[in-house]
Coordinates of C-alpha atoms and ligand atoms in Angstrom, one line a residue:
X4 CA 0.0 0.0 0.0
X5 CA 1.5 3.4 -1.0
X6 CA 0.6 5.9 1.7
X7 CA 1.3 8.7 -0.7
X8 CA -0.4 8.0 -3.8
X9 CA -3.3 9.3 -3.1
X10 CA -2.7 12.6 -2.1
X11 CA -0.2 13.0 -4.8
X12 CA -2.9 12.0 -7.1
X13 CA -5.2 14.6 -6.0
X14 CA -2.8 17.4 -6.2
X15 CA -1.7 16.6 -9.9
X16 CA -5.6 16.3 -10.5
X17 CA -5.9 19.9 -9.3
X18 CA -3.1 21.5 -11.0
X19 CA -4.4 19.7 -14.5
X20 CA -7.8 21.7 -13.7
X21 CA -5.8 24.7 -14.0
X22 CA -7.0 26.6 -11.1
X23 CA -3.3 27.1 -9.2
X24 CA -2.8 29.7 -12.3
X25 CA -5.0 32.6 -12.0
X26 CA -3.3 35.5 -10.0
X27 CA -6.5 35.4 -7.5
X28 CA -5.6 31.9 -6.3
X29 CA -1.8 32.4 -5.8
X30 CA -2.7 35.5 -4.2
X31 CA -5.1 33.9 -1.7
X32 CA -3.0 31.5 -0.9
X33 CA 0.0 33.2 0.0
X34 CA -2.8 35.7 1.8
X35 CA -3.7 32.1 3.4
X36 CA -0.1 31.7 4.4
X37 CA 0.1 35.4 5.9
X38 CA -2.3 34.9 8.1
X39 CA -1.2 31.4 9.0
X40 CA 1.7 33.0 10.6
X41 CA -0.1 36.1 12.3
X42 CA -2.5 33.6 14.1
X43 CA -0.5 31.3 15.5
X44 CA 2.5 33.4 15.8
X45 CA 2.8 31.9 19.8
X46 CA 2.5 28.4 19.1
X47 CA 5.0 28.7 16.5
X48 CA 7.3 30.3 19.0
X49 CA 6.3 27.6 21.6
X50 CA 7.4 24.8 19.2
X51 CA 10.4 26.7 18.4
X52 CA 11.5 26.7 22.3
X53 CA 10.7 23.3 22.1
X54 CA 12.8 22.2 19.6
X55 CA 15.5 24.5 19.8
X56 CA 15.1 26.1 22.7
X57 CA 14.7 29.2 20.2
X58 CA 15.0 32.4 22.3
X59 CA 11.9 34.7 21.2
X60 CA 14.0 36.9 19.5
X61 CA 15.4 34.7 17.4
X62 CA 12.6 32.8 16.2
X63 CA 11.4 36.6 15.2
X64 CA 13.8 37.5 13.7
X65 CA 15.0 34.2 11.5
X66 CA 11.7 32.3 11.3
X67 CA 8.4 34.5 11.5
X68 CA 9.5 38.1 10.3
X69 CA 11.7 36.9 7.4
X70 CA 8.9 34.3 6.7
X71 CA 6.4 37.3 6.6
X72 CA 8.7 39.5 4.2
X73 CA 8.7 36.9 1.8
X74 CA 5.0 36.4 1.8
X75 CA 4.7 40.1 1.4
X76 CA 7.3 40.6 -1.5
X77 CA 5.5 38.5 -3.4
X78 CA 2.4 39.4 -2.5
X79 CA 3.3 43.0 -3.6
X80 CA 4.9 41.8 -7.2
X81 CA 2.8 39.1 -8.0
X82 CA 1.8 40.4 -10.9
X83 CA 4.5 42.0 -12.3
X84 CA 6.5 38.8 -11.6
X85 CA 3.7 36.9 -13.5
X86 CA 3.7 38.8 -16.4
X87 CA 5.5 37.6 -20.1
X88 CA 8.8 39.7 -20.2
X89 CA 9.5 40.5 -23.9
X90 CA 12.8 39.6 -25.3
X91 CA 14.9 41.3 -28.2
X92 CA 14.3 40.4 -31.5
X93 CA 16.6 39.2 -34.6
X94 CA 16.1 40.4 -38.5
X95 CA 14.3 37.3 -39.1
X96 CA 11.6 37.5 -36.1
X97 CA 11.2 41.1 -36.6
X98 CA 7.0 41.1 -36.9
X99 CA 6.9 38.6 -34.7
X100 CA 5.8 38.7 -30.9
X101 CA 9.1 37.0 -28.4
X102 CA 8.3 36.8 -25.2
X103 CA 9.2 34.4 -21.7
X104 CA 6.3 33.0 -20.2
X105 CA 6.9 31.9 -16.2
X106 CA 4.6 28.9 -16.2
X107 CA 4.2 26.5 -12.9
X108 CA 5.9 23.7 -13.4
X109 CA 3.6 21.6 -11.6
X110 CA 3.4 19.4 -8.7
X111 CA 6.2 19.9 -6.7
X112 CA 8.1 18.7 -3.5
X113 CA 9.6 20.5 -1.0
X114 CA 11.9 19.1 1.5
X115 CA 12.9 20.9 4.5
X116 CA 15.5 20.3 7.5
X117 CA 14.6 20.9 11.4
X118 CA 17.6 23.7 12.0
X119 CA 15.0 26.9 10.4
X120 CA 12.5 24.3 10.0
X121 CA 9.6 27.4 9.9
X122 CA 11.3 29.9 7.5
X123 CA 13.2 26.9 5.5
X124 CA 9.8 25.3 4.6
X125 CA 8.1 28.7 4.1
X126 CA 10.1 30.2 2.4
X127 CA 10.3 27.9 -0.5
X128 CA 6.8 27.5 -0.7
X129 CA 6.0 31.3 -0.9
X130 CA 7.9 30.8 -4.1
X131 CA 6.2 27.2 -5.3
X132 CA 2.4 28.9 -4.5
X133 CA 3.7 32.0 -6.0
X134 CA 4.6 30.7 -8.8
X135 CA 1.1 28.5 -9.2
X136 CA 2.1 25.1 -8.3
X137 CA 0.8 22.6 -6.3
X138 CA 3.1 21.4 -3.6
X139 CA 3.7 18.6 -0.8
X140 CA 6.0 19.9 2.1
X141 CA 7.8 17.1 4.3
X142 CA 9.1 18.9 7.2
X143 CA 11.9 17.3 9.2
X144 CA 10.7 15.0 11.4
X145 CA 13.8 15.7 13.8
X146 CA 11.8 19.4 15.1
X147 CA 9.1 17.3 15.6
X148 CA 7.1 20.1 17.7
X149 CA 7.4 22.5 14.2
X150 CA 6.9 19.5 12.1
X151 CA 3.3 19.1 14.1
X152 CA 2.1 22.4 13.8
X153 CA 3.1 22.6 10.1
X154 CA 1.3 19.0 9.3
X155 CA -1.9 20.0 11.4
X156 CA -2.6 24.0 11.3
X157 CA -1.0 24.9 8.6
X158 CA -3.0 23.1 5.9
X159 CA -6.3 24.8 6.9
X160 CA -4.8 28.1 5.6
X161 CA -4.3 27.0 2.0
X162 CA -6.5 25.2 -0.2
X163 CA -6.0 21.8 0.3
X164 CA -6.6 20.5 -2.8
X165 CA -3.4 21.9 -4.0
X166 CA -1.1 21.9 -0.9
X167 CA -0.2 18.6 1.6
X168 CA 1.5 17.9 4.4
X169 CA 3.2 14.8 4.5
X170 CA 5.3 13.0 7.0
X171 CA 7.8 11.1 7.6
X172 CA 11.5 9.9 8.1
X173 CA 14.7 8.6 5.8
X174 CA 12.5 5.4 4.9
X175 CA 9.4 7.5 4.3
X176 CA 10.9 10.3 2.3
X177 CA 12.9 7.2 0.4
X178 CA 9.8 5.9 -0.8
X179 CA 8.2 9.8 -1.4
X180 CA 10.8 10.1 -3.7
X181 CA 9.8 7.1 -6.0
X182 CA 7.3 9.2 -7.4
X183 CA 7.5 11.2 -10.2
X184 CA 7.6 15.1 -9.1
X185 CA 7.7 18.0 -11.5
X186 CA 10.3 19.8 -9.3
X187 CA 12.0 19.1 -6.6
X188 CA 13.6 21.9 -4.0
X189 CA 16.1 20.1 -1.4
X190 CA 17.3 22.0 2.0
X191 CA 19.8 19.9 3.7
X192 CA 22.9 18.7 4.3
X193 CA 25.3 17.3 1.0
X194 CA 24.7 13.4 1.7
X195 CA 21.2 13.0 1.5
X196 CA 21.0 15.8 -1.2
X197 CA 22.8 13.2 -3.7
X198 CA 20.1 10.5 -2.2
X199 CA 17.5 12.8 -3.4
X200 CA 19.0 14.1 -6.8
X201 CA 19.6 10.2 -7.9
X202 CA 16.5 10.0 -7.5
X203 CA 15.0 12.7 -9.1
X204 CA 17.6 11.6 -12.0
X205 CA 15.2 8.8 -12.4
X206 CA 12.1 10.7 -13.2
X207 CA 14.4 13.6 -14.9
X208 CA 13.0 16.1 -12.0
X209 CA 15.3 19.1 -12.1
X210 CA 16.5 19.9 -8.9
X211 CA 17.8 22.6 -6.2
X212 CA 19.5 21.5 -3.6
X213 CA 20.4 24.0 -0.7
X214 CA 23.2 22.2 1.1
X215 CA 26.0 22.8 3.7
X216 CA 29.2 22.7 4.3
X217 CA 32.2 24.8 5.5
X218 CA 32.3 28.9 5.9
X219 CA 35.7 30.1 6.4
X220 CA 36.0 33.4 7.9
X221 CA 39.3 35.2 7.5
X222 CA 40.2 37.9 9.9
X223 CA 42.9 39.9 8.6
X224 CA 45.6 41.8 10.9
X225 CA 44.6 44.8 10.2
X226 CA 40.9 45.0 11.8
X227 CA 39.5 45.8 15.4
X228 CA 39.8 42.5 17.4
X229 CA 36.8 43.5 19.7
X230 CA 34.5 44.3 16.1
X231 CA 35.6 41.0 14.7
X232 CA 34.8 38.8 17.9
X233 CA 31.3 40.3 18.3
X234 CA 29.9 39.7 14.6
X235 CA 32.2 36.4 14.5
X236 CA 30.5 35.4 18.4
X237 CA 27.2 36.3 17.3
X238 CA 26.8 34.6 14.1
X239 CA 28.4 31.5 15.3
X240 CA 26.2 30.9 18.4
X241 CA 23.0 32.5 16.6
X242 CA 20.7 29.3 17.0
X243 CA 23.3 27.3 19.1
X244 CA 25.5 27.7 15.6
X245 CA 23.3 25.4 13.7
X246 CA 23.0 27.7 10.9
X247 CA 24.3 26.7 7.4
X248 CA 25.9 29.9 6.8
X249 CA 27.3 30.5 9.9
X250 CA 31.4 30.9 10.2
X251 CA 32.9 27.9 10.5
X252 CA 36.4 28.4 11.2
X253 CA 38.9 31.2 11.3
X254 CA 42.0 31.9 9.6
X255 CA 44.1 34.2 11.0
X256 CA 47.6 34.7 11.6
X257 CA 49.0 33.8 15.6
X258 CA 49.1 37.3 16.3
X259 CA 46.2 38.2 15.3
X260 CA 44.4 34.8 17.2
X261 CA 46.4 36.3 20.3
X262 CA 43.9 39.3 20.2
X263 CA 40.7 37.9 19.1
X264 CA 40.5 34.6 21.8
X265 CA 40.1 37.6 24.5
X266 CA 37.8 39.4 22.4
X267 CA 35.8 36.4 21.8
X268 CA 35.5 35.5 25.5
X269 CA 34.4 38.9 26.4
X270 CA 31.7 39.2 23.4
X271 CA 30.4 35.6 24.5
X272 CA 30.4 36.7 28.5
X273 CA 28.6 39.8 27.4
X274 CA 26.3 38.2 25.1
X275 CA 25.5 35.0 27.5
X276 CA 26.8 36.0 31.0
X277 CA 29.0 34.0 32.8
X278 CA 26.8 30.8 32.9
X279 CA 25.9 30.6 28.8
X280 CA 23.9 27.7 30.3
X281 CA 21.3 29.2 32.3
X282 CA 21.0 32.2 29.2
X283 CA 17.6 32.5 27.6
X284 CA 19.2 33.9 24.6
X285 CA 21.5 30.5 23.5
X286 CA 20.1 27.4 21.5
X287 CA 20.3 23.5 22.2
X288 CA 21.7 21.1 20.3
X289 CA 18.8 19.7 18.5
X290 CA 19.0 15.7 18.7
X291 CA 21.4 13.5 21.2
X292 CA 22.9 12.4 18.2
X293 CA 24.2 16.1 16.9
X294 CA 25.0 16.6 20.5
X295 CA 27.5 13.2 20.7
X296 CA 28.9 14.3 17.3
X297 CA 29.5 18.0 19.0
X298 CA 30.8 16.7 22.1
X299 CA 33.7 14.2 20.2
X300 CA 34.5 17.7 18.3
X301 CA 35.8 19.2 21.7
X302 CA 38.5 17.1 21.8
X303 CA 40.4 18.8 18.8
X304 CA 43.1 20.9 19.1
X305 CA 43.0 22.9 22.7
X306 CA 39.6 24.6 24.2
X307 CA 40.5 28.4 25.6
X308 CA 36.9 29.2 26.1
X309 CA 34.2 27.1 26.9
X310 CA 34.5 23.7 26.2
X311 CA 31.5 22.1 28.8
X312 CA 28.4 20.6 28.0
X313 CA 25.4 19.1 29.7
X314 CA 23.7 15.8 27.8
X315 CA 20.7 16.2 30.2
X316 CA 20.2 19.5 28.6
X317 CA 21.6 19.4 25.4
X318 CA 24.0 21.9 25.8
X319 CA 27.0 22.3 24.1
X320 CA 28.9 25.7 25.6
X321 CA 29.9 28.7 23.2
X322 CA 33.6 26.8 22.5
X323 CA 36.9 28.6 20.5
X324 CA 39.6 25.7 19.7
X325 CA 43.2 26.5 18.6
X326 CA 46.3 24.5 17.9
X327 CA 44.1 23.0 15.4
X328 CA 45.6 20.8 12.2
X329 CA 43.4 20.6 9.2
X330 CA 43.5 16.9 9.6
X331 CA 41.5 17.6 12.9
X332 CA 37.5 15.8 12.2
X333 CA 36.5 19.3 13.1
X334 CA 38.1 20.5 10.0
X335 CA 37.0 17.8 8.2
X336 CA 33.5 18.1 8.9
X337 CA 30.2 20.9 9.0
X338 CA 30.6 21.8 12.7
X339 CA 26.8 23.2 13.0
X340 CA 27.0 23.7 16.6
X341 CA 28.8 26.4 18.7
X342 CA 32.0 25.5 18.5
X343 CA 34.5 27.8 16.7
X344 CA 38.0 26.4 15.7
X345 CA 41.0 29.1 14.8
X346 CA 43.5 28.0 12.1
X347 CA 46.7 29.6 11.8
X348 CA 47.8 31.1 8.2
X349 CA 51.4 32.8 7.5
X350 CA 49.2 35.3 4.7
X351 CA 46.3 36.4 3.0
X352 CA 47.5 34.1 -0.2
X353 CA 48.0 31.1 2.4
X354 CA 44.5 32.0 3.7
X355 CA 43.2 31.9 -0.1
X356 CA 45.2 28.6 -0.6
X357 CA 43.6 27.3 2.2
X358 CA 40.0 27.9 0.9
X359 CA 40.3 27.1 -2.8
X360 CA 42.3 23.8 -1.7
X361 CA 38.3 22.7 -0.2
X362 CA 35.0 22.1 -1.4
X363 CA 33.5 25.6 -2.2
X364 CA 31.6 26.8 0.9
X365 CA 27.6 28.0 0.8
X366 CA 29.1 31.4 2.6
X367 CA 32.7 32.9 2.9
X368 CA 33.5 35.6 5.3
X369 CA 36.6 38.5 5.2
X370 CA 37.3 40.9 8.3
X371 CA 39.7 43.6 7.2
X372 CA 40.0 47.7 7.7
X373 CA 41.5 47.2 4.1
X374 CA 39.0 47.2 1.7
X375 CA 42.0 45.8 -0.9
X376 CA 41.8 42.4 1.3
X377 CA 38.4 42.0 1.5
X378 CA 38.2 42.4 -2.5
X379 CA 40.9 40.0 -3.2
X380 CA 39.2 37.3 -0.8
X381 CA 36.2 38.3 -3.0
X382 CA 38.0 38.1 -5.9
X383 CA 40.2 34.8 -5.3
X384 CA 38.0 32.2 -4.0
X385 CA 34.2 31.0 -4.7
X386 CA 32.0 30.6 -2.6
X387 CA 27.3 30.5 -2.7
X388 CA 27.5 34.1 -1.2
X389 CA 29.7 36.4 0.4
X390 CA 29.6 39.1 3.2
X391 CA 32.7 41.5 3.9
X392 CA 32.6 42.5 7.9
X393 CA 29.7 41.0 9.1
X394 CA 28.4 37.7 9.6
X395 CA 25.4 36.0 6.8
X396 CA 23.5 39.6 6.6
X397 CA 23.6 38.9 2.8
X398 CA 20.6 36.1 3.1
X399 CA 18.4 39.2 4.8
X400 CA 17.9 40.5 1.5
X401 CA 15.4 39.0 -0.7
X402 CA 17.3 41.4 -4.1
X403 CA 20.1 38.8 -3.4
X404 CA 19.8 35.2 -4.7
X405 CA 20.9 32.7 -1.5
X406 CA 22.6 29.3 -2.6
X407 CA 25.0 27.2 -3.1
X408 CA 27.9 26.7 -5.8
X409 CA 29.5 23.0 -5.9
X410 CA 28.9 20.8 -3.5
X411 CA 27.2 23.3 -1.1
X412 CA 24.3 23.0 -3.5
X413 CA 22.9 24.1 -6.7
X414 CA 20.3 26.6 -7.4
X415 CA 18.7 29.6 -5.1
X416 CA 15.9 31.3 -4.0
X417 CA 14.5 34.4 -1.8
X418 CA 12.7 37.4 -3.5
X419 CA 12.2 36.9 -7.3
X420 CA 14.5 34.6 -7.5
X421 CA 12.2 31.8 -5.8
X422 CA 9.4 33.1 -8.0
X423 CA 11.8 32.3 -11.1
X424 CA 12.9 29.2 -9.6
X425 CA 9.6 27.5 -9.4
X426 CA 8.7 28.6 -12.9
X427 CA 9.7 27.1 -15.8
X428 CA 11.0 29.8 -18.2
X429 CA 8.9 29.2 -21.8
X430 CA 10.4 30.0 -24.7
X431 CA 7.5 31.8 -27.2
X432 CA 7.2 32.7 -30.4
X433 CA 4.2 33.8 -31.4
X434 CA 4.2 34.8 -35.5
X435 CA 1.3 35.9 -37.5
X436 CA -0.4 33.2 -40.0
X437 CA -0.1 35.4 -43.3
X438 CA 3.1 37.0 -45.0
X439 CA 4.1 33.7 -46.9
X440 CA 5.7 35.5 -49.4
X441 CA 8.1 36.8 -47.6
X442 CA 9.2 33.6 -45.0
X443 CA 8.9 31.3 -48.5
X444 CA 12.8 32.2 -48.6
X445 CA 13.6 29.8 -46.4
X446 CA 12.4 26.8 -48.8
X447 CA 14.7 24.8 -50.9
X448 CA 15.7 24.6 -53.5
X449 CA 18.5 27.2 -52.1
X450 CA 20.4 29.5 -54.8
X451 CA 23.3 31.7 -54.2
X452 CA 20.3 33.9 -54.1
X453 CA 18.9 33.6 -51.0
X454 CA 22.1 32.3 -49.4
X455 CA 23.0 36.0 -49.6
X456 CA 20.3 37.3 -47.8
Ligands
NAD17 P1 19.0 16.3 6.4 O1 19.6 16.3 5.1 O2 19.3 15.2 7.4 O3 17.4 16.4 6.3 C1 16.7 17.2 5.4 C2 15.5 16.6 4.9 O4 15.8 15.3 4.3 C3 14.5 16.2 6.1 O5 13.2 16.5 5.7 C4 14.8 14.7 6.3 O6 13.6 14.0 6.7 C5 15.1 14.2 4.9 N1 16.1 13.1 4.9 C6 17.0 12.9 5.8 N2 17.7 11.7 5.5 C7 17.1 11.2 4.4 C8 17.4 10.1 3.6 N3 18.3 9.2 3.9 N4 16.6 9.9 2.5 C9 15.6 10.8 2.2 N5 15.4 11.9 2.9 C10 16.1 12.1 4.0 O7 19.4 17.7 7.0 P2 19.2 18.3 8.4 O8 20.1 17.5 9.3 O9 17.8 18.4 8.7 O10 19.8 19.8 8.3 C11 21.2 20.1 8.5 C12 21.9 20.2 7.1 O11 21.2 21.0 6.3 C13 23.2 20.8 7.3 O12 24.2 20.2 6.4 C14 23.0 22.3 6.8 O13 24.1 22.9 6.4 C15 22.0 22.1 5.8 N6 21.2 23.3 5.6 C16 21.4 24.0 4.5 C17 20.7 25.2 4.3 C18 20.8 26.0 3.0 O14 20.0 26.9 2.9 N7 21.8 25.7 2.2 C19 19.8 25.6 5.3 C20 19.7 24.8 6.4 C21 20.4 23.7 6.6

């Protein structure tokens, strides 16, 4: 018995009927999704502390709000983002009407991971409604409290003959993916991304896949240690540092690491207090399995701040390692906890060597005063985005796209771009039935007549 089939069934029913396409339907439905979010803005936040022990704060601020802003991007250019965008012409198309039509590409499936798991299924299905599809969300079943309120409240705000919840697990999602979906959009970490594009290779589903991996951050001598550690602290322990663009490591030189460790421990004491534990403000480790993972990263190199944890509570302290090798497994590996190892570099190009020597990184960070340096990071290395001084404030803005490049993922989204990535992009022509005459020079038999023209 296929659990799925029938639901699938019924959404590929609806979106044959045609009625995900007018503009009055997306736009309800993303009106549906608006208001999905303003009425149950506390239980969200409840099941957010749950999982995470999100602090309010940040659940506004990275889950609700940015969710929201989507919503109402789109629901503001809707229909200028719908509309056929003409295209220049050549001598032989001249009279002719060329133009790309954004079409839905159909049913679709969005999977989503437990780390954002509000604003990282949102998000992409502002874009999928948006752009008139149907769509079936699986949440992660790891934030199971989110996961619940998504399966349960949230389909009585769309209509539901387009738009399903469905649950479920490795094994589940396995057999999910046996069906044939129209598009699939993947957020998640780069092992289970292959999973899911070989098997969207089967059905020739086209893919984006919004993985993880490494951010350097290179903090250059000539910067302000105190500026550095703040931004560096902040992003890195924003949701307990389980955030796919948050720093990863540091490179700096030894003098430089001399300054920041101090700086570090007085941005995490100010941010935290002197017991991170008891703070409202910092994040659990999400599962006791992340946690063990976290806890056998500790051991690397030498802790000079933090280092504790608590398995009861799930509570990995705000951690900076040094004396660490590249062969260290917390080089080797996505950290995605709060844990912060400093590698040593001699130079800038070292610290570019470094960086290009890995697998291209979904975000790539460069503290300097010089804004020589952070242009040649920028211009040296690859990375999905980039921010110079500051942690992943890029994502915030929906004119940027946000993805990967190599094996931190493929595709992006936010703003228009998620509009444009759940449309396929249909090349028309659309030329009058008359002027025979004048196309007839195409024919055979050619001459050196109409070779010239
Ligand atoms: P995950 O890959 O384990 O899970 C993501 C989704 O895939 C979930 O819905 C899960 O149920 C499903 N899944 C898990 N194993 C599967 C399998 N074997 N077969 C089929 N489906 C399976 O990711 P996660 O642990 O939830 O999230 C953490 C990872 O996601 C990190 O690597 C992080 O960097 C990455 N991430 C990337 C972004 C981004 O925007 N690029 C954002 C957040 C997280």
């Amino acid at each position: 018995m296929d659990p799925f089939a029938d639901t699938l069934q019924r959404l590929r029913e609806a979106f044959v009927s045609g009625r995900t396409r007018p503009a009055e339907f997306r736009d309800a439905q993303l009106k549906g999704l608006s208001r999905f979010l303003r009425e149950n803005k506390q239980l969200l936040q409840e099941a957010l502390a749950q999982d995470l022990h999100k602090s309010a704060f940040e659940a506004e601020v990275s889950e609700i709000s940015i969710s929201q802003n989507e919503i109402n991007l789109a629901l503001r250019n809707l229909r200028t983002w719908m509309k056929d965008e003409k295209v220049s012409k050549n001598l032989a198309t001249q009279l002719d009407s060329a133009f790309i039509r954004k079409e839905p590409f159909g049913l679709v499936l969005i999977l989503s991971p437990w780390n954002y798991p509000l604003n990282l299924s949102l998000g992409p299905l502002v874009g999928a409604l948006a752009a008139g599809n149907c769509v079936v969300l699986k949440p992660s079943e790891i934030s199971k409290n989110t996961e619940k309120v998504l399966a349960e409240v949230l389909p009585r705000y769309l209509d539901q003959s387009c738009f399903a919840v469905v649950l479920g697990g490795p094994q589940e999602t396995g057999r999910l993916l046996e069906h044939k979906f129209d598009y699939i959009f993947f957020t998640g970490n780069p092992q289970v991304g292959k999973i899911v594009m070989t098997a969207a290779a089967k059905h020739l589903t086209p893919v984006t896949l919004e993985l993880g991996g490494k951010n350097p951050c290179y903090v250059d001598d000539n910067c302000d240690p105190q500026t550095v550690a703040n931004r560096v602290a902040f992003f890195r322990c924003f949701n307990a540092g389980q955030t796919c663009v948050a720093p990863d490591y540091v490179l700096c030189s030894p003098e430089m690491q001399a300054q920041l460790v101090p700086a570090l421990q007085s941005a995490i004491t100010r941010f935290y207090g002197d017991d991170p534990q008891s703070s409202p403000n910092l994040g659990r480790i999400i599962s006791q399995k992340h946690f063990q993972r976290l806890r056998g990263l500790l051991s690397c190199g030498r802790v000079v701040i933090g280092g504790q944890s608590d398995e009861c509570d799930l509570y990995i302290a705000p951690t900076v390692l040094v004396d660490v090798q590249e062969t260290d497994p917390v080089m080797q590996e996505e950290i995605f906890g709060p844990i912060l190892p400093i590698v040593n570099v001699r130079s800038l190009g070292q610290a570019i060597d470094f960086i290009n020597r890995r697998e291209k990184p979904l975000a790539l960070y460069a503290f300097s005063n010089s804004s020589q340096v952070v242009k040649r990071v920028l211009a040296q290395t690859s990375s999905g985005g980039f921010c110079g001084n500051d942690g992943f404030m890029h994502l915030t803005l929906a004119s940027l796209p946000f993805g990967g490049v190599g094996s931190s993922g493929m595709g992006n989204y936010h703003g228009k771009f998620s509009f444009d990535t759940f449309s396929h992009h249909r090349a028309c022509l659309l030329r009058r039935p008359g002027l025979e005459k004048i196309y007839a020079i195409r024919y055979p038999p050619h001459t050196p007549r109409n070779l010239r023209v």
